Each structure stands twice: as C-alpha cells, then as structure tokens.
Coordinates of C-alpha atoms in Angstrom, one line a residue:
R29 CA -2.0 -94.9 -10.1
A30 CA -2.4 -92.4 -12.9
K31 CA -4.5 -90.2 -10.6
D32 CA -1.7 -90.3 -7.9
I33 CA 0.9 -89.2 -10.4
A34 CA -1.2 -86.4 -11.7
H35 CA -1.9 -85.3 -8.1
L36 CA 1.9 -85.2 -7.3
E37 CA 2.6 -83.2 -10.5
N38 CA 0.0 -80.6 -9.5
L39 CA 1.6 -80.3 -6.1
E40 CA 5.0 -79.4 -7.6
K41 CA 3.6 -76.7 -9.9
P42 CA 4.1 -73.1 -8.5
V43 CA 0.9 -71.4 -7.4
S44 CA 0.1 -68.5 -9.8
R45 CA -0.8 -65.0 -8.4
A46 CA -4.3 -65.4 -9.9
A47 CA -4.7 -68.8 -8.2
A48 CA -3.3 -67.5 -4.9
A49 CA -5.8 -64.6 -5.1
S50 CA -8.7 -67.0 -5.5
M51 CA -7.6 -69.0 -2.4
P52 CA -9.8 -68.6 0.7
K53 CA -8.7 -66.1 3.3
N54 CA -6.4 -67.5 6.0
P55 CA -7.5 -65.7 9.3
R56 CA -4.8 -67.5 11.2
V57 CA -2.1 -65.2 9.7
L58 CA -2.3 -61.6 10.9
A59 CA -0.4 -58.6 9.6
L60 CA -0.4 -55.9 12.3
F61 CA 0.7 -52.4 11.4
D62 CA 1.9 -49.3 13.2
V63 CA 0.5 -46.1 11.6
D64 CA 3.1 -43.2 11.4
G65 CA 6.2 -44.2 9.4
T66 CA 4.6 -47.5 8.4
L67 CA 1.3 -47.0 6.7
T68 CA 1.6 -43.2 6.4
E69 CA 4.3 -40.6 6.5
P70 CA 4.3 -39.0 10.1
R71 CA 1.0 -37.4 10.9
K72 CA -0.1 -37.4 7.2
T73 CA -2.9 -39.3 5.5
V74 CA -2.6 -42.7 3.9
S75 CA -2.2 -42.9 0.2
P76 CA -5.0 -44.4 -2.0
E77 CA -2.5 -47.0 -3.3
T78 CA -1.8 -48.2 0.2
L79 CA -5.5 -48.6 1.0
S80 CA -6.0 -50.5 -2.2
F81 CA -3.1 -52.8 -1.4
L82 CA -4.4 -53.4 2.1
A83 CA -7.8 -54.3 0.8
T84 CA -6.3 -56.9 -1.5
L85 CA -4.1 -58.2 1.4
R86 CA -7.2 -58.5 3.6
E87 CA -8.6 -61.0 1.1
K88 CA -5.7 -63.3 1.8
I89 CA -5.0 -62.9 5.5
A90 CA -6.3 -60.9 8.5
I91 CA -5.0 -57.4 8.9
G92 CA -4.8 -55.1 11.9
V93 CA -3.6 -51.7 13.0
V94 CA -2.2 -50.6 16.4
G95 CA -1.4 -46.9 17.0
G96 CA -0.6 -44.8 20.0
S97 CA -3.0 -42.0 19.0
D98 CA -6.7 -41.9 19.9
L99 CA -9.3 -43.1 17.4
V100 CA -10.1 -39.6 16.2
K101 CA -6.5 -39.0 15.1
Q102 CA -6.2 -42.5 13.7
K103 CA -9.3 -41.9 11.5
E104 CA -7.9 -38.6 10.3
Q105 CA -4.9 -40.5 8.9
L106 CA -6.4 -43.8 7.7
G107 CA -10.2 -43.2 7.3
D108 CA -12.7 -45.4 9.0
S109 CA -10.0 -47.7 10.5
P110 CA -12.4 -50.0 12.5
S111 CA -14.1 -51.1 9.2
L112 CA -10.8 -51.1 7.1
F113 CA -9.1 -53.7 9.4
D114 CA -10.2 -56.9 11.0
W115 CA -8.6 -55.7 14.2
C116 CA -8.3 -52.1 15.1
F117 CA -6.4 -50.9 18.2
A118 CA -6.3 -47.2 19.1
E119 CA -4.1 -46.0 22.0
N120 CA -2.1 -49.2 21.9
G121 CA -5.2 -51.3 22.3
L122 CA -6.9 -49.4 25.2
L123 CA -9.7 -49.0 22.7
A124 CA -10.1 -52.3 20.8
H125 CA -12.3 -53.1 17.8
K126 CA -12.9 -56.4 16.0
D127 CA -14.8 -56.4 12.8
G128 CA -15.9 -52.8 13.5
V129 CA -17.3 -53.6 17.0
V130 CA -15.8 -52.4 20.3
I131 CA -14.5 -55.3 22.3
G132 CA -12.6 -53.5 25.0
Q133 CA -11.8 -50.2 26.7
T134 CA -9.4 -49.3 29.5
S135 CA -8.9 -46.0 31.4
L136 CA -5.7 -44.3 32.7
V137 CA -7.7 -42.3 35.3
Q138 CA -9.1 -45.5 36.9
H139 CA -5.6 -47.0 37.0
L140 CA -3.6 -44.2 38.4
G141 CA -6.2 -42.2 40.4
E142 CA -6.7 -38.4 40.2
E143 CA -4.0 -37.5 42.8
N144 CA -1.2 -39.3 41.0
L145 CA -2.4 -38.0 37.6
K146 CA -2.3 -34.4 39.0
R147 CA 1.2 -35.0 40.4
L148 CA 2.4 -36.2 37.1
I149 CA 0.9 -33.4 35.0
N150 CA 2.0 -30.6 37.5
W151 CA 5.6 -31.9 37.3
V152 CA 5.6 -31.9 33.5
L153 CA 4.3 -28.3 33.3
A154 CA 6.8 -27.1 35.9
Y155 CA 9.6 -28.8 33.9
F156 CA 8.5 -27.1 30.7
A157 CA 8.4 -23.7 32.4
Q158 CA 12.1 -24.0 33.0
L159 CA 13.0 -25.7 29.6
D160 CA 14.8 -23.5 27.1
I161 CA 14.2 -24.5 23.5
P162 CA 14.1 -22.4 20.4
V163 CA 10.3 -22.6 19.9
K164 CA 7.3 -23.3 22.2
R165 CA 3.7 -23.4 21.0
G166 CA 0.7 -25.0 22.7
T167 CA -0.9 -28.3 23.9
F168 CA 2.2 -29.6 25.8
V169 CA 0.3 -32.4 27.6
E170 CA -2.5 -34.2 25.7
F171 CA -4.6 -36.5 27.9
R172 CA -5.8 -39.7 26.2
Q173 CA -7.8 -42.6 27.3
G174 CA -4.8 -44.6 28.5
M175 CA -1.8 -42.4 28.3
L176 CA -0.4 -38.9 28.5
N177 CA 1.3 -37.5 25.3
V178 CA 4.0 -35.1 26.4
S179 CA 5.4 -32.6 23.8
P180 CA 8.2 -30.1 24.7
I181 CA 7.4 -27.9 21.7
G182 CA 3.6 -28.4 21.9
R183 CA 1.4 -30.3 19.5
N184 CA 0.1 -27.1 18.0
C185 CA 3.3 -26.4 16.2
S186 CA 3.4 -26.1 12.4
R187 CA 4.8 -28.8 10.0
E188 CA 8.0 -26.7 9.6
E189 CA 8.4 -26.2 13.3
R190 CA 7.8 -29.9 13.9
N191 CA 10.6 -30.8 11.5
E192 CA 13.0 -28.3 13.0
F193 CA 12.3 -29.5 16.5
E194 CA 13.0 -33.1 15.5
K195 CA 16.5 -32.0 14.3
F196 CA 17.1 -30.0 17.5
D197 CA 15.9 -32.9 19.6
L198 CA 18.3 -35.4 17.9
A199 CA 21.2 -33.0 18.5
N200 CA 20.3 -32.0 22.1
K201 CA 18.4 -35.1 23.4
V202 CA 15.5 -32.9 24.9
R203 CA 13.0 -35.8 25.1
E204 CA 15.6 -38.4 26.2
T205 CA 16.8 -36.2 29.0
M206 CA 13.3 -35.4 30.2
V207 CA 12.3 -39.1 30.1
A208 CA 15.4 -40.0 32.3
R209 CA 14.3 -37.4 34.9
M210 CA 10.8 -38.7 34.9
K211 CA 11.8 -42.3 35.4
E212 CA 13.6 -41.2 38.6
E213 CA 10.8 -38.9 39.8
F214 CA 7.9 -41.3 39.3
A215 CA 9.6 -44.7 39.9
D216 CA 6.8 -45.5 42.4
L217 CA 4.1 -45.3 39.7
K218 CA 5.7 -48.0 37.5
L219 CA 5.3 -46.1 34.3
T220 CA 6.7 -46.7 30.8
F221 CA 8.0 -43.8 28.7
S222 CA 8.0 -44.2 24.9
I223 CA 9.6 -41.8 22.5
G224 CA 7.7 -41.8 19.2
G225 CA 7.0 -39.5 16.3
Q226 CA 8.9 -36.2 15.9
I227 CA 7.9 -34.0 18.8
S228 CA 6.5 -36.0 21.8
F229 CA 6.7 -39.1 24.0
D230 CA 4.0 -41.2 25.6
V231 CA 3.6 -41.9 29.3
F232 CA 1.6 -45.0 30.4
P233 CA 1.6 -47.8 33.0
E234 CA 4.0 -50.7 32.5
G235 CA 2.6 -53.2 30.1
W236 CA 0.4 -50.7 28.4
D237 CA 2.7 -50.4 25.4
K238 CA 1.6 -51.9 22.0
T239 CA 1.8 -55.4 23.4
F240 CA -1.3 -54.5 25.4
C241 CA -3.3 -55.2 22.2
L242 CA -2.1 -58.8 22.1
Q243 CA -4.4 -59.8 24.9
Y244 CA -7.2 -59.6 22.3
L245 CA -5.5 -61.9 20.0
P246 CA -5.7 -65.4 21.5
H247 CA -2.7 -67.7 21.1
A248 CA -4.9 -70.5 19.8
D249 CA -6.4 -68.4 17.0
F250 CA -3.2 -67.5 15.2
D251 CA -0.3 -69.3 13.6
E252 CA 1.6 -66.1 12.7
I253 CA 1.4 -62.5 13.8
H254 CA 3.6 -60.2 11.6
F255 CA 4.2 -56.8 13.1
F256 CA 5.4 -53.8 11.0
G257 CA 6.7 -50.6 12.6
D258 CA 9.4 -48.0 12.3
K259 CA 10.2 -47.1 15.9
T260 CA 11.6 -50.6 16.7
F261 CA 14.7 -49.4 18.6
V262 CA 15.1 -49.6 22.4
G263 CA 12.8 -46.8 23.8
G264 CA 10.8 -46.5 20.5
N265 CA 7.1 -47.1 20.8
D266 CA 7.2 -50.2 18.6
Y267 CA 10.1 -51.9 20.4
E268 CA 8.1 -54.0 22.9
I269 CA 5.7 -55.5 20.3
F270 CA 8.5 -55.8 17.7
T271 CA 10.5 -58.0 20.1
S272 CA 7.6 -59.9 21.6
P273 CA 7.9 -63.7 21.3
R274 CA 4.3 -63.6 19.9
T275 CA 5.2 -61.6 16.8
V276 CA 7.5 -61.8 13.7
G277 CA 8.9 -58.3 13.6
H278 CA 9.5 -56.3 10.4
S279 CA 11.3 -53.0 10.9
I280 CA 10.5 -50.1 8.6
D281 CA 13.8 -48.3 9.2
D282 CA 13.3 -45.5 6.7
A283 CA 9.8 -44.8 7.9
D284 CA 8.6 -45.0 4.3
P285 CA 5.2 -46.7 3.6
M286 CA 6.5 -48.0 0.3
T287 CA 9.0 -50.0 2.2
T288 CA 6.1 -51.6 4.1
L289 CA 4.3 -52.5 0.9
K290 CA 7.5 -54.0 -0.6
K291 CA 8.0 -56.2 2.4
L292 CA 4.4 -57.3 2.3
S293 CA 4.6 -57.9 -1.5
A294 CA 7.6 -60.3 -0.9
L295 CA 5.9 -62.1 2.0
F296 CA 2.5 -62.6 0.6
D297 CA 3.1 -62.6 -3.2
L298 CA 1.1 -59.5 -4.0
P299 CA 1.9 -56.9 -6.7
C300 CA 3.4 -53.7 -5.3
P301 CA 2.3 -50.4 -6.7
P302 CA 5.2 -48.6 -8.5
S303 CA 4.8 -45.5 -6.4
L304 CA 2.5 -43.8 -3.8
T305 CA 0.7 -40.5 -4.3
P306 CA 2.4 -37.9 -2.2
P307 CA 0.4 -36.8 0.9
A308 CA -0.2 -33.3 -0.3
A309 CA -1.9 -34.7 -3.4
H310 CA -4.6 -36.8 -1.7

C-alpha cells in the first residue's frame, strides 16, 4: 500500500529538464525541418547555436531535414547533413538518406523524357528573352536530380541584387505571372510549380513536392511528425507538407531560425539560446 502511494506521488511530480534529458530517445516522434528561413537565413549558413540545439534535440527525438536544393547546396548551408540528422532529404526527398546511408534516388529525366525536358527548357529561355526586368545575370535554369529551378534574374546575382529582385517581384508578380503561363502551356505534363526563396521557383512532377519524402517515413514507425517551414502559404514550397494529414505543421512566418528554436523549446522542453551568431560571423 505504501509503495502504491509513493508511486502515485512520483507520477504527479513534474519532470525536471535534467531528468527529461536523461530519458531514452523517442524515435517515434520526428521533427522535420525546411532549410532556408527555418534552420538558416535564406542561402546563408547555419549558426553554431542552432547546430548545438539540434544535437541536443536529437538526443530526445528523431530529427530530419527536407530541402528543395541538391545535397551539395544543402551541405554548404548545414554542414554534413546526412550525419547531422536521422533523416536527410535533398531535392524534396529525391535523394534520401537514413542514418547517413542513401536509401533512395529518383530522376526527373527518366520521368519526363528528353523531348519533354527540352520543350520545357526551350520555352523558359524564350520567355526570359522577352522578359523586361531591371537586372539579369546568369544561370536562369538550374537542372537538378528531380526538378528544374527557374530564376528570372539568374542564380548568379549578388546578395544585394537578390534582395532587390525580391522586392521587385513582390510588387510586380514576375514569378507568379510566369508560373500561371507555364501551368497553361504544360498542362499535359502534370507539373507542380512551387515559388520558394527570393529569386526562383521550382518545377517538378505532381506529387514531387516535399510530401515526396514521406514515403520513406512509414506510418507504423511514427506517432508524430512535426514539420517546420516558412513558405507554408498556398504556392509556397512548404505548403503541401505543412498541410499534409501526416504532419503537425508549424509555420515560421518571419523566416527567422530563432523562431524555430523557440517553438522547439516550448514543444520539447529544451533551453533556447538567447541569440544566434549572425551569418557573417560564422
């Protein structure tokens, strides 16, 4: 009887942070992150404070990352992402790693075929030739494993030019107008057009948005999948996975990595760093 009472009293006591930290990892809960505007500022490198926080979080639950960029660009921003996360998805999961090992690869060329791919790229280049915007640079179409990244200004623009184009685009709907035209022109190819970042949009087959990565996360293996992303609005490249019935969505509306850490701190009872080292300083 005395043992039972003592046991009930222990159950009612709050779990301290130290005790919580010593609890075994729960791999049935997964925190899955976008990169730009969630773990990093757009196209900048992750802060050491964020990496330290994620390492601590990984001791409690499973963590994963899903980005639209290829693995090379993902590593430029995060470091060795396949080893830093339990689950690592580049190009929305078209290249998938679990525990640092490749578990899946998918190709856009195989899916569309060379003729349709040429038709798509030729149309984009012709459209850009007629497009009048303040600045044009280089790399207007970037071919990736499972998508085309299309940029009206060109991905070779400087940081200042990138910021200026983002303002111009918001006022003049350059990307939005082009996407609407492409939806009409290529309706037969059943493509998805996803505006993300500051200067570009992605083009990929229907269903190849960030929900593509969920096929590698079996229903039976997870009780909760929390997704964190900034482009969660309709047409944003986080929208589909944010609204998926398989995820609990958390929107980082201000695209500030500190907001991500504060949400995680509240959810999983971890201390949040007071500030993050600015990107230029690390």
